[in-house]
Amino acid sequence: MKIGKWVLRVLPVLYIAAIWIMSSLPSNQFVELPNSTIDHYIKESLHLIEFAILYVLLVLAFLTRHSPFTPALNLACAVIAALYGVSDEIHQSFYSYRSASWLDLVKDFTGIAVCFYFVRGALFKGKFTGLGGMLGRVRGM
């Protein structure tokens, strides 16, 4: 197996572990901006991309397989990312310095849905040819 394939297949697992670890820590563990309002909005907006990144990493990992990447597999990647978002909110609810909320899940799902739209369009609908070309190169690894 080429090193690139190996890296793309391991990245989702490493990212899942990173999410788990960071969800166990206080939100200001790594960085806290001087303005608490801006700090709060930036950290809340990260929900829009955190699980979207996981979805994209899963897509990239599955694209490296010899089997075809189907619309059903694409949907499965989105569902896996969404379910991990649910498990992350549950995980955070066990820490007094973290919070779990339905709004966070909505933000997680929104980010996944936006990326799903673009990936589906690029791979299965003939849209977004630049993205489709990039994903095609991953598929051809």
mmCIF file of N, CA and C in Angstrom:
data_model
loop_
_atom_site.group_PDB
_atom_site.id
_atom_site.type_symbol
_atom_site.label_atom_id
_atom_site.label_comp_id
_atom_site.label_asym_id
_atom_site.label_seq_id
_atom_site.Cartn_x
_atom_site.Cartn_y
_atom_site.Cartn_z
ATOM 1 N N MET A 1 0.844 -1.171 0.000
ATOM 2 C CA MET A 1 0.000 0.000 0.000
ATOM 3 C C MET A 1 0.890 1.235 0.000
ATOM 4 N N LYS A 2 0.539 2.187 -0.830
ATOM 5 C CA LYS A 2 1.299 3.425 -0.882
ATOM 6 C C LYS A 2 1.139 4.188 0.436
ATOM 7 N N ILE A 3 2.160 4.980 0.773
ATOM 8 C CA ILE A 3 2.141 5.734 2.021
ATOM 9 C C ILE A 3 0.967 6.708 2.066
ATOM 10 N N GLY A 4 0.625 7.310 0.932
ATOM 11 C CA GLY A 4 -0.492 8.245 0.880
ATOM 12 C C GLY A 4 -1.807 7.590 1.260
ATOM 13 N N LYS A 5 -2.031 6.383 0.752
ATOM 14 C CA LYS A 5 -3.246 5.647 1.109
ATOM 15 C C LYS A 5 -3.278 5.353 2.599
ATOM 16 N N TRP A 6 -2.148 4.930 3.126
ATOM 17 C CA TRP A 6 -2.070 4.594 4.541
ATOM 18 C C TRP A 6 -2.399 5.810 5.398
ATOM 19 N N VAL A 7 -1.836 6.947 5.042
ATOM 20 C CA VAL A 7 -2.087 8.177 5.796
ATOM 21 C C VAL A 7 -3.557 8.545 5.728
ATOM 22 N N LEU A 8 -4.150 8.506 4.542
ATOM 23 C CA LEU A 8 -5.562 8.863 4.406
ATOM 24 C C LEU A 8 -6.479 7.899 5.155
ATOM 25 N N ARG A 9 -6.070 6.676 5.297
ATOM 26 C CA ARG A 9 -6.893 5.699 6.018
ATOM 27 C C ARG A 9 -6.758 5.834 7.535
ATOM 28 N N VAL A 10 -5.626 6.323 7.992
ATOM 29 C CA VAL A 10 -5.400 6.476 9.434
ATOM 30 C C VAL A 10 -5.921 7.817 9.956
ATOM 31 N N LEU A 11 -5.937 8.830 9.108
ATOM 32 C CA LEU A 11 -6.331 10.166 9.551
ATOM 33 C C LEU A 11 -7.694 10.223 10.259
ATOM 34 N N PRO A 12 -8.745 9.556 9.739
ATOM 35 C CA PRO A 12 -10.018 9.632 10.463
ATOM 36 C C PRO A 12 -9.929 9.075 11.890
ATOM 37 N N VAL A 13 -9.168 8.021 12.064
ATOM 38 C CA VAL A 13 -9.022 7.421 13.397
ATOM 39 C C VAL A 13 -8.290 8.378 14.333
ATOM 40 N N LEU A 14 -7.226 8.983 13.841
ATOM 41 C CA LEU A 14 -6.484 9.953 14.657
ATOM 42 C C LEU A 14 -7.341 11.170 14.987
ATOM 43 N N TYR A 15 -8.128 11.617 14.015
ATOM 44 C CA TYR A 15 -8.995 12.772 14.229
ATOM 45 C C TYR A 15 -10.086 12.448 15.254
ATOM 46 N N ILE A 16 -10.661 11.264 15.175
ATOM 47 C CA ILE A 16 -11.662 10.834 16.155
ATOM 48 C C ILE A 16 -11.048 10.829 17.561
ATOM 49 N N ALA A 17 -9.840 10.317 17.670
ATOM 50 C CA ALA A 17 -9.156 10.309 18.972
ATOM 51 C C ALA A 17 -8.911 11.730 19.467
ATOM 52 N N ALA A 18 -8.517 12.619 18.568
ATOM 53 C CA ALA A 18 -8.275 14.012 18.957
ATOM 54 C C ALA A 18 -9.560 14.673 19.443
ATOM 55 N N ILE A 19 -10.670 14.433 18.747
ATOM 56 C CA ILE A 19 -11.959 14.983 19.190
ATOM 57 C C ILE A 19 -12.295 14.472 20.581
ATOM 58 N N TRP A 20 -12.120 13.171 20.796
ATOM 59 C CA TRP A 20 -12.442 12.563 22.095
ATOM 60 C C TRP A 20 -11.619 13.205 23.212
ATOM 61 N N ILE A 21 -10.336 13.349 22.974
ATOM 62 C CA ILE A 21 -9.448 13.936 23.992
ATOM 63 C C ILE A 21 -9.825 15.387 24.252
ATOM 64 N N MET A 22 -10.009 16.176 23.189
ATOM 65 C CA MET A 22 -10.336 17.594 23.379
ATOM 66 C C MET A 22 -11.694 17.783 24.041
ATOM 67 N N SER A 23 -12.631 16.865 23.802
ATOM 68 C CA SER A 23 -13.946 16.953 24.443
ATOM 69 C C SER A 23 -13.878 16.655 25.930
ATOM 70 N N SER A 24 -12.794 16.049 26.358
ATOM 71 C CA SER A 24 -12.614 15.731 27.773
ATOM 72 C C SER A 24 -11.955 16.867 28.542
ATOM 73 N N LEU A 25 -11.519 17.879 27.831
ATOM 74 C CA LEU A 25 -10.774 18.974 28.445
ATOM 75 C C LEU A 25 -11.617 20.247 28.480
ATOM 76 N N PRO A 26 -11.300 21.174 29.369
ATOM 77 C CA PRO A 26 -12.001 22.455 29.371
ATOM 78 C C PRO A 26 -11.816 23.171 28.032
ATOM 79 N N SER A 27 -12.804 23.957 27.641
ATOM 80 C CA SER A 27 -12.751 24.608 26.328
ATOM 81 C C SER A 27 -11.606 25.602 26.203
ATOM 82 N N ASN A 28 -11.071 26.066 27.328
ATOM 83 C CA ASN A 28 -9.956 27.016 27.272
ATOM 84 C C ASN A 28 -8.602 26.337 27.496
ATOM 85 N N GLN A 29 -8.555 25.038 27.372
ATOM 86 C CA GLN A 29 -7.326 24.279 27.611
ATOM 87 C C GLN A 29 -6.184 24.705 26.683
ATOM 88 N N PHE A 30 -6.502 24.931 25.411
ATOM 89 C CA PHE A 30 -5.458 25.212 24.431
ATOM 90 C C PHE A 30 -5.314 26.690 24.112
ATOM 91 N N VAL A 31 -6.444 27.383 24.042
ATOM 92 C CA VAL A 31 -6.398 28.813 23.722
ATOM 93 C C VAL A 31 -7.627 29.493 24.315
ATOM 94 N N GLU A 32 -7.412 30.707 24.782
ATOM 95 C CA GLU A 32 -8.519 31.534 25.248
ATOM 96 C C GLU A 32 -8.216 32.961 24.834
ATOM 97 N N LEU A 33 -9.081 33.507 24.012
ATOM 98 C CA LEU A 33 -8.886 34.865 23.530
ATOM 99 C C LEU A 33 -9.211 35.871 24.632
ATOM 100 N N PRO A 34 -8.585 37.034 24.600
ATOM 101 C CA PRO A 34 -8.814 38.038 25.649
ATOM 102 C C PRO A 34 -10.271 38.497 25.735
ATOM 103 N N ASN A 35 -10.931 38.576 24.599
ATOM 104 C CA ASN A 35 -12.328 38.977 24.581
ATOM 105 C C ASN A 35 -13.186 37.715 24.690
ATOM 106 N N SER A 36 -13.885 37.549 25.797
ATOM 107 C CA SER A 36 -14.627 36.305 26.031
ATOM 108 C C SER A 36 -15.775 36.119 25.046
ATOM 109 N N THR A 37 -16.365 37.198 24.560
ATOM 110 C CA THR A 37 -17.456 37.072 23.590
ATOM 111 C C THR A 37 -16.934 36.521 22.273
ATOM 112 N N ILE A 38 -15.848 37.073 21.793
ATOM 113 C CA ILE A 38 -15.254 36.591 20.546
ATOM 114 C C ILE A 38 -14.773 35.150 20.719
ATOM 115 N N ASP A 39 -14.157 34.849 21.852
ATOM 116 C CA ASP A 39 -13.696 33.492 22.150
ATOM 117 C C ASP A 39 -14.864 32.518 22.069
ATOM 118 N N HIS A 40 -15.973 32.883 22.680
ATOM 119 C CA HIS A 40 -17.165 32.028 22.688
ATOM 120 C C HIS A 40 -17.687 31.796 21.266
ATOM 121 N N TYR A 41 -17.829 32.870 20.477
ATOM 122 C CA TYR A 41 -18.365 32.732 19.120
ATOM 123 C C TYR A 41 -17.446 31.915 18.216
ATOM 124 N N ILE A 42 -16.168 32.106 18.344
ATOM 125 C CA ILE A 42 -15.234 31.331 17.517
ATOM 126 C C ILE A 42 -15.320 29.855 17.881
ATOM 127 N N LYS A 43 -15.318 29.559 19.170
ATOM 128 C CA LYS A 43 -15.374 28.150 19.587
ATOM 129 C C LYS A 43 -16.711 27.511 19.231
ATOM 130 N N GLU A 44 -17.793 28.261 19.313
ATOM 131 C CA GLU A 44 -19.096 27.721 18.921
ATOM 132 C C GLU A 44 -19.157 27.495 17.409
ATOM 133 N N SER A 45 -18.528 28.380 16.642
ATOM 134 C CA SER A 45 -18.559 28.217 15.185
ATOM 135 C C SER A 45 -17.744 27.002 14.736
ATOM 136 N N LEU A 46 -16.830 26.551 15.563
ATOM 137 C CA LEU A 46 -16.042 25.366 15.210
ATOM 138 C C LEU A 46 -16.918 24.130 15.054
ATOM 139 N N HIS A 47 -18.100 24.126 15.699
ATOM 140 C CA HIS A 47 -19.016 22.998 15.520
ATOM 141 C C HIS A 47 -19.411 22.839 14.055
ATOM 142 N N LEU A 48 -19.445 23.935 13.314
ATOM 143 C CA LEU A 48 -19.828 23.862 11.902
ATOM 144 C C LEU A 48 -18.803 23.110 11.075
ATOM 145 N N ILE A 49 -17.560 23.099 11.515
ATOM 146 C CA ILE A 49 -16.531 22.440 10.703
ATOM 147 C C ILE A 49 -15.959 21.171 11.329
ATOM 148 N N GLU A 50 -16.072 21.018 12.636
ATOM 149 C CA GLU A 50 -15.414 19.893 13.321
ATOM 150 C C GLU A 50 -15.829 18.542 12.753
ATOM 151 N N PHE A 51 -17.124 18.322 12.631
ATOM 152 C CA PHE A 51 -17.581 17.018 12.147
ATOM 153 C C PHE A 51 -17.679 16.978 10.627
ATOM 154 N N ALA A 52 -17.696 18.149 9.989
ATOM 155 C CA ALA A 52 -17.575 18.198 8.532
ATOM 156 C C ALA A 52 -16.192 17.687 8.127
ATOM 157 N N ILE A 53 -15.178 18.072 8.897
ATOM 158 C CA ILE A 53 -13.825 17.576 8.639
ATOM 159 C C ILE A 53 -13.782 16.059 8.794
ATOM 160 N N LEU A 54 -14.435 15.549 9.834
ATOM 161 C CA LEU A 54 -14.473 14.097 10.027
ATOM 162 C C LEU A 54 -15.127 13.421 8.830
ATOM 163 N N TYR A 55 -16.240 13.961 8.362
ATOM 164 C CA TYR A 55 -16.909 13.394 7.179
ATOM 165 C C TYR A 55 -15.963 13.376 5.973
ATOM 166 N N VAL A 56 -15.293 14.486 5.722
ATOM 167 C CA VAL A 56 -14.372 14.567 4.578
ATOM 168 C C VAL A 56 -13.230 13.563 4.734
ATOM 169 N N LEU A 57 -12.690 13.435 5.927
ATOM 170 C CA LEU A 57 -11.621 12.459 6.155
ATOM 171 C C LEU A 57 -12.111 11.031 5.904
ATOM 172 N N LEU A 58 -13.341 10.736 6.312
ATOM 173 C CA LEU A 58 -13.909 9.404 6.051
ATOM 174 C C LEU A 58 -14.056 9.177 4.545
ATOM 175 N N VAL A 59 -14.551 10.192 3.834
ATOM 176 C CA VAL A 59 -14.684 10.078 2.374
ATOM 177 C C VAL A 59 -13.326 9.803 1.748
ATOM 178 N N LEU A 60 -12.322 10.571 2.136
ATOM 179 C CA LEU A 60 -10.987 10.379 1.562
ATOM 180 C C LEU A 60 -10.454 8.982 1.860
ATOM 181 N N ALA A 61 -10.684 8.502 3.078
ATOM 182 C CA ALA A 61 -10.220 7.155 3.433
ATOM 183 C C ALA A 61 -10.909 6.100 2.568
ATOM 184 N N PHE A 62 -12.219 6.224 2.391
ATOM 185 C CA PHE A 62 -12.949 5.227 1.609
ATOM 186 C C PHE A 62 -12.654 5.340 0.111
ATOM 187 N N LEU A 63 -12.271 6.515 -0.344
ATOM 188 C CA LEU A 63 -11.903 6.660 -1.754
ATOM 189 C C LEU A 63 -10.637 5.886 -2.103
ATOM 190 N N THR A 64 -9.803 5.581 -1.116
ATOM 191 C CA THR A 64 -8.545 4.874 -1.392
ATOM 192 C C THR A 64 -8.742 3.370 -1.543
ATOM 193 N N ARG A 65 -9.950 2.887 -1.300
ATOM 194 C CA ARG A 65 -10.206 1.449 -1.449
ATOM 195 C C ARG A 65 -10.291 1.061 -2.927
ATOM 196 N N HIS A 66 -10.155 -0.232 -3.192
ATOM 197 C CA HIS A 66 -10.280 -0.717 -4.571
ATOM 198 C C HIS A 66 -11.744 -0.802 -4.984
ATOM 199 N N SER A 67 -12.643 -0.970 -4.015
ATOM 200 C CA SER A 67 -14.077 -1.029 -4.312
ATOM 201 C C SER A 67 -14.584 0.362 -4.673
ATOM 202 N N PRO A 68 -15.622 0.418 -5.470
ATOM 203 C CA PRO A 68 -16.149 1.728 -5.870
ATOM 204 C C PRO A 68 -16.734 2.498 -4.675
ATOM 205 N N PHE A 69 -16.604 3.800 -4.755
ATOM 206 C CA PHE A 69 -17.201 4.681 -3.761
ATOM 207 C C PHE A 69 -18.597 5.027 -4.271
ATOM 208 N N THR A 70 -19.597 4.477 -3.632
ATOM 209 C CA THR A 70 -20.980 4.597 -4.092
ATOM 210 C C THR A 70 -21.716 5.704 -3.334
ATOM 211 N N PRO A 71 -22.873 6.127 -3.851
ATOM 212 C CA PRO A 71 -23.682 7.088 -3.104
ATOM 213 C C PRO A 71 -24.066 6.565 -1.710
ATOM 214 N N ALA A 72 -24.309 5.271 -1.603
ATOM 215 C CA ALA A 72 -24.653 4.698 -0.293
ATOM 216 C C ALA A 72 -23.474 4.797 0.674
ATOM 217 N N LEU A 73 -22.281 4.566 0.177
ATOM 218 C CA LEU A 73 -21.095 4.672 1.028
ATOM 219 C C LEU A 73 -20.854 6.126 1.416
ATOM 220 N N ASN A 74 -21.119 7.034 0.505
ATOM 221 C CA ASN A 74 -21.010 8.458 0.810
ATOM 222 C C ASN A 74 -21.979 8.832 1.938
ATOM 223 N N LEU A 75 -23.213 8.355 1.833
ATOM 224 C CA LEU A 75 -24.200 8.616 2.881
ATOM 225 C C LEU A 75 -23.759 7.980 4.197
ATOM 226 N N ALA A 76 -23.195 6.791 4.131
ATOM 227 C CA ALA A 76 -22.710 6.127 5.343
ATOM 228 C C ALA A 76 -21.627 6.961 6.024
ATOM 229 N N CYS A 77 -20.745 7.573 5.253
ATOM 230 C CA CYS A 77 -19.708 8.440 5.833
ATOM 231 C C CYS A 77 -20.342 9.608 6.578
ATOM 232 N N ALA A 78 -21.381 10.200 5.986
ATOM 233 C CA ALA A 78 -22.074 11.316 6.641
ATOM 234 C C ALA A 78 -22.768 10.853 7.919
ATOM 235 N N VAL A 79 -23.388 9.691 7.872
ATOM 236 C CA VAL A 79 -24.084 9.163 9.051
ATOM 237 C C VAL A 79 -23.090 8.830 10.158
ATOM 238 N N ILE A 80 -21.969 8.246 9.808
ATOM 239 C CA ILE A 80 -20.938 7.932 10.805
ATOM 240 C C ILE A 80 -20.454 9.209 11.479
ATOM 241 N N ALA A 81 -20.178 10.241 10.687
ATOM 242 C CA ALA A 81 -19.724 11.517 11.253
ATOM 243 C C ALA A 81 -20.801 12.108 12.161
ATOM 244 N N ALA A 82 -22.059 12.035 11.730
ATOM 245 C CA ALA A 82 -23.160 12.575 12.539
ATOM 246 C C ALA A 82 -23.324 11.792 13.835
ATOM 247 N N LEU A 83 -23.252 10.479 13.762
ATOM 248 C CA LEU A 83 -23.384 9.661 14.975
ATOM 249 C C LEU A 83 -22.227 9.911 15.940
ATOM 250 N N TYR A 84 -21.053 10.154 15.388
ATOM 251 C CA TYR A 84 -19.941 10.485 16.269
ATOM 252 C C TYR A 84 -20.159 11.849 16.907
ATOM 253 N N GLY A 85 -20.806 12.758 16.184
ATOM 254 C CA GLY A 85 -21.178 14.044 16.769
ATOM 255 C C GLY A 85 -22.126 13.862 17.949
ATOM 256 N N VAL A 86 -23.090 12.957 17.796
ATOM 257 C CA VAL A 86 -24.011 12.653 18.896
ATOM 258 C C VAL A 86 -23.237 12.072 20.081
ATOM 259 N N SER A 87 -22.359 11.126 19.798
ATOM 260 C CA SER A 87 -21.594 10.511 20.889
ATOM 261 C C SER A 87 -20.684 11.537 21.571
ATOM 262 N N ASP A 88 -20.185 12.501 20.816
ATOM 263 C CA ASP A 88 -19.344 13.542 21.395
ATOM 264 C C ASP A 88 -20.151 14.429 22.343
ATOM 265 N N GLU A 89 -21.369 14.765 21.956
ATOM 266 C CA GLU A 89 -22.219 15.573 22.844
ATOM 267 C C GLU A 89 -22.543 14.802 24.120
ATOM 268 N N ILE A 90 -22.815 13.526 23.994
ATOM 269 C CA ILE A 90 -23.071 12.700 25.178
ATOM 270 C C ILE A 90 -21.822 12.656 26.049
ATOM 271 N N HIS A 91 -20.687 12.453 25.437
ATOM 272 C CA HIS A 91 -19.412 12.402 26.156
ATOM 273 C C HIS A 91 -19.186 13.707 26.927
ATOM 274 N N GLN A 92 -19.434 14.846 26.288
ATOM 275 C CA GLN A 92 -19.226 16.135 26.950
ATOM 276 C C GLN A 92 -20.169 16.345 28.126
ATOM 277 N N SER A 93 -21.327 15.712 28.086
ATOM 278 C CA SER A 93 -22.302 15.910 29.166
ATOM 279 C C SER A 93 -21.816 15.342 30.504
ATOM 280 N N PHE A 94 -20.789 14.528 30.480
ATOM 281 C CA PHE A 94 -20.261 13.942 31.711
ATOM 282 C C PHE A 94 -19.221 14.832 32.398
ATOM 283 N N TYR A 95 -18.891 15.960 31.777
ATOM 284 C CA TYR A 95 -17.889 16.858 32.348
ATOM 285 C C TYR A 95 -18.556 18.162 32.760
ATOM 286 N N SER A 96 -18.335 18.563 34.002
ATOM 287 C CA SER A 96 -18.994 19.764 34.521
ATOM 288 C C SER A 96 -18.524 21.028 33.801
ATOM 289 N N TYR A 97 -17.340 21.020 33.271
ATOM 290 C CA TYR A 97 -16.799 22.195 32.598
ATOM 291 C C TYR A 97 -17.072 22.188 31.094
ATOM 292 N N ARG A 98 -17.839 21.221 30.606
ATOM 293 C CA ARG A 98 -18.247 21.159 29.201
ATOM 294 C C ARG A 98 -19.770 21.204 29.149
ATOM 295 N N SER A 99 -20.300 21.409 27.981
ATOM 296 C CA SER A 99 -21.753 21.412 27.836
ATOM 297 C C SER A 99 -22.139 20.592 26.616
ATOM 298 N N ALA A 100 -23.326 20.063 26.654
ATOM 299 C CA ALA A 100 -23.887 19.330 25.528
ATOM 300 C C ALA A 100 -25.212 19.995 25.195
ATOM 301 N N SER A 101 -25.451 20.202 23.909
ATOM 302 C CA SER A 101 -26.704 20.854 23.548
ATOM 303 C C SER A 101 -27.195 20.387 22.188
ATOM 304 N N TRP A 102 -28.504 20.514 22.005
ATOM 305 C CA TRP A 102 -29.110 20.196 20.723
ATOM 306 C C TRP A 102 -28.624 21.164 19.648
ATOM 307 N N LEU A 103 -28.411 22.419 20.031
ATOM 308 C CA LEU A 103 -27.936 23.413 19.075
ATOM 309 C C LEU A 103 -26.554 23.030 18.538
ATOM 310 N N ASP A 104 -25.697 22.505 19.403
ATOM 311 C CA ASP A 104 -24.393 22.040 18.947
ATOM 312 C C ASP A 104 -24.545 20.928 17.912
ATOM 313 N N LEU A 105 -25.487 20.020 18.159
ATOM 314 C CA LEU A 105 -25.726 18.947 17.186
ATOM 315 C C LEU A 105 -26.222 19.500 15.862
ATOM 316 N N VAL A 106 -27.095 20.496 15.915
ATOM 317 C CA VAL A 106 -27.591 21.107 14.682
ATOM 318 C C VAL A 106 -26.424 21.710 13.901
ATOM 319 N N LYS A 107 -25.521 22.376 14.602
ATOM 320 C CA LYS A 107 -24.347 22.953 13.939
ATOM 321 C C LYS A 107 -23.462 21.846 13.357
ATOM 322 N N ASP A 108 -23.267 20.767 14.105
ATOM 323 C CA ASP A 108 -22.473 19.637 13.607
ATOM 324 C C ASP A 108 -23.090 19.075 12.323
ATOM 325 N N PHE A 109 -24.399 18.825 12.366
ATOM 326 C CA PHE A 109 -25.093 18.237 11.225
ATOM 327 C C PHE A 109 -25.100 19.184 10.029
ATOM 328 N N THR A 110 -25.186 20.478 10.280
ATOM 329 C CA THR A 110 -25.178 21.455 9.187
ATOM 330 C C THR A 110 -23.842 21.420 8.440
ATOM 331 N N GLY A 111 -22.756 21.392 9.182
ATOM 332 C CA GLY A 111 -21.443 21.318 8.546
ATOM 333 C C GLY A 111 -21.284 20.060 7.712
ATOM 334 N N ILE A 112 -21.748 18.939 8.257
ATOM 335 C CA ILE A 112 -21.683 17.675 7.514
ATOM 336 C C ILE A 112 -22.536 17.770 6.253
ATOM 337 N N ALA A 113 -23.738 18.322 6.374
ATOM 338 C CA ALA A 113 -24.655 18.403 5.232
ATOM 339 C C ALA A 113 -24.081 19.266 4.109
ATOM 340 N N VAL A 114 -23.438 20.365 4.457
ATOM 341 C CA VAL A 114 -22.848 21.231 3.433
ATOM 342 C C VAL A 114 -21.754 20.473 2.675
ATOM 343 N N CYS A 115 -20.870 19.820 3.406
ATOM 344 C CA CYS A 115 -19.806 19.053 2.744
ATOM 345 C C CYS A 115 -20.381 17.897 1.943
ATOM 346 N N PHE A 116 -21.397 17.237 2.479
ATOM 347 C CA PHE A 116 -22.057 16.141 1.770
ATOM 348 C C PHE A 116 -22.602 16.637 0.426
ATOM 349 N N TYR A 117 -23.226 17.800 0.429
ATOM 350 C CA TYR A 117 -23.768 18.382 -0.801
ATOM 351 C C TYR A 117 -22.676 18.537 -1.863
ATOM 352 N N PHE A 118 -21.541 19.088 -1.460
ATOM 353 C CA PHE A 118 -20.459 19.313 -2.423
ATOM 354 C C PHE A 118 -19.820 18.002 -2.884
ATOM 355 N N VAL A 119 -19.585 17.074 -1.975
ATOM 356 C CA VAL A 119 -18.966 15.798 -2.356
ATOM 357 C C VAL A 119 -19.910 15.011 -3.260
ATOM 358 N N ARG A 120 -21.183 14.955 -2.901
ATOM 359 C CA ARG A 120 -22.158 14.236 -3.730
ATOM 360 C C ARG A 120 -22.241 14.869 -5.113
ATOM 361 N N GLY A 121 -22.285 16.195 -5.142
ATOM 362 C CA GLY A 121 -22.334 16.877 -6.431
ATOM 363 C C GLY A 121 -21.105 16.605 -7.272
ATOM 364 N N ALA A 122 -19.945 16.609 -6.631
ATOM 365 C CA ALA A 122 -18.685 16.403 -7.363
ATOM 366 C C ALA A 122 -18.533 14.974 -7.851
ATOM 367 N N LEU A 123 -18.909 14.018 -7.039
ATOM 368 C CA LEU A 123 -18.667 12.610 -7.399
ATOM 369 C C LEU A 123 -19.803 11.960 -8.187
ATOM 370 N N PHE A 124 -21.032 12.419 -7.985
ATOM 371 C CA PHE A 124 -22.156 11.685 -8.564
ATOM 372 C C PHE A 124 -23.077 12.520 -9.449
ATOM 373 N N LYS A 125 -22.932 13.839 -9.429
ATOM 374 C CA LYS A 125 -23.840 14.697 -10.189
ATOM 375 C C LYS A 125 -23.151 15.505 -11.286
ATOM 376 N N GLY A 126 -21.829 15.378 -11.422
ATOM 377 C CA GLY A 126 -21.113 16.108 -12.456
ATOM 378 C C GLY A 126 -20.954 17.592 -12.174
ATOM 379 N N LYS A 127 -21.137 18.004 -10.938
ATOM 380 C CA LYS A 127 -20.956 19.408 -10.549
ATOM 381 C C LYS A 127 -19.584 19.564 -9.897
ATOM 382 N N PHE A 128 -19.205 20.804 -9.674
ATOM 383 C CA PHE A 128 -17.982 21.119 -8.919
ATOM 384 C C PHE A 128 -16.786 20.332 -9.474
ATOM 385 N N THR A 129 -16.486 20.572 -10.732
ATOM 386 C CA THR A 129 -15.479 19.770 -11.431
ATOM 387 C C THR A 129 -14.096 19.850 -10.794
ATOM 388 N N GLY A 130 -13.734 20.977 -10.213
ATOM 389 C CA GLY A 130 -12.438 21.078 -9.542
ATOM 390 C C GLY A 130 -12.353 20.130 -8.362
ATOM 391 N N LEU A 131 -13.395 20.126 -7.550
ATOM 392 C CA LEU A 131 -13.449 19.208 -6.411
ATOM 393 C C LEU A 131 -13.509 17.770 -6.896
ATOM 394 N N GLY A 132 -14.287 17.529 -7.940
ATOM 395 C CA GLY A 132 -14.384 16.181 -8.497
ATOM 396 C C GLY A 132 -13.041 15.677 -9.000
ATOM 397 N N GLY A 133 -12.264 16.564 -9.615
ATOM 398 C CA GLY A 133 -10.938 16.179 -10.088
ATOM 399 C C GLY A 133 -10.006 15.833 -8.941
ATOM 400 N N MET A 134 -10.066 16.634 -7.878
ATOM 401 C CA MET A 134 -9.232 16.356 -6.719
ATOM 402 C C MET A 134 -9.614 15.024 -6.069
ATOM 403 N N LEU A 135 -10.915 14.792 -5.915
ATOM 404 C CA LEU A 135 -11.373 13.531 -5.324
ATOM 405 C C LEU A 135 -11.041 12.355 -6.246
ATOM 406 N N GLY A 136 -11.081 12.582 -7.545
ATOM 407 C CA GLY A 136 -10.701 11.550 -8.506
ATOM 408 C C GLY A 136 -9.243 11.156 -8.373
ATOM 409 N N ARG A 137 -8.382 12.141 -8.105
ATOM 410 C CA ARG A 137 -6.947 11.833 -7.905
ATOM 411 C C ARG A 137 -6.769 10.977 -6.654
ATOM 412 N N VAL A 138 -7.540 11.263 -5.611
ATOM 413 C CA VAL A 138 -7.470 10.441 -4.400
ATOM 414 C C VAL A 138 -7.926 9.035 -4.719
ATOM 415 N N ARG A 139 -8.999 8.924 -5.479
ATOM 416 C CA ARG A 139 -9.535 7.624 -5.861
ATOM 417 C C ARG A 139 -8.514 6.834 -6.673
ATOM 418 N N GLY A 140 -7.717 7.520 -7.457
ATOM 419 C CA GLY A 140 -6.739 6.846 -8.312
ATOM 420 C C GLY A 140 -5.422 6.517 -7.615
ATOM 421 N N MET A 141 -5.303 6.789 -6.352
ATOM 422 C CA MET A 141 -4.043 6.517 -5.632
ATOM 423 C C MET A 141 -3.720 5.046 -5.609
#
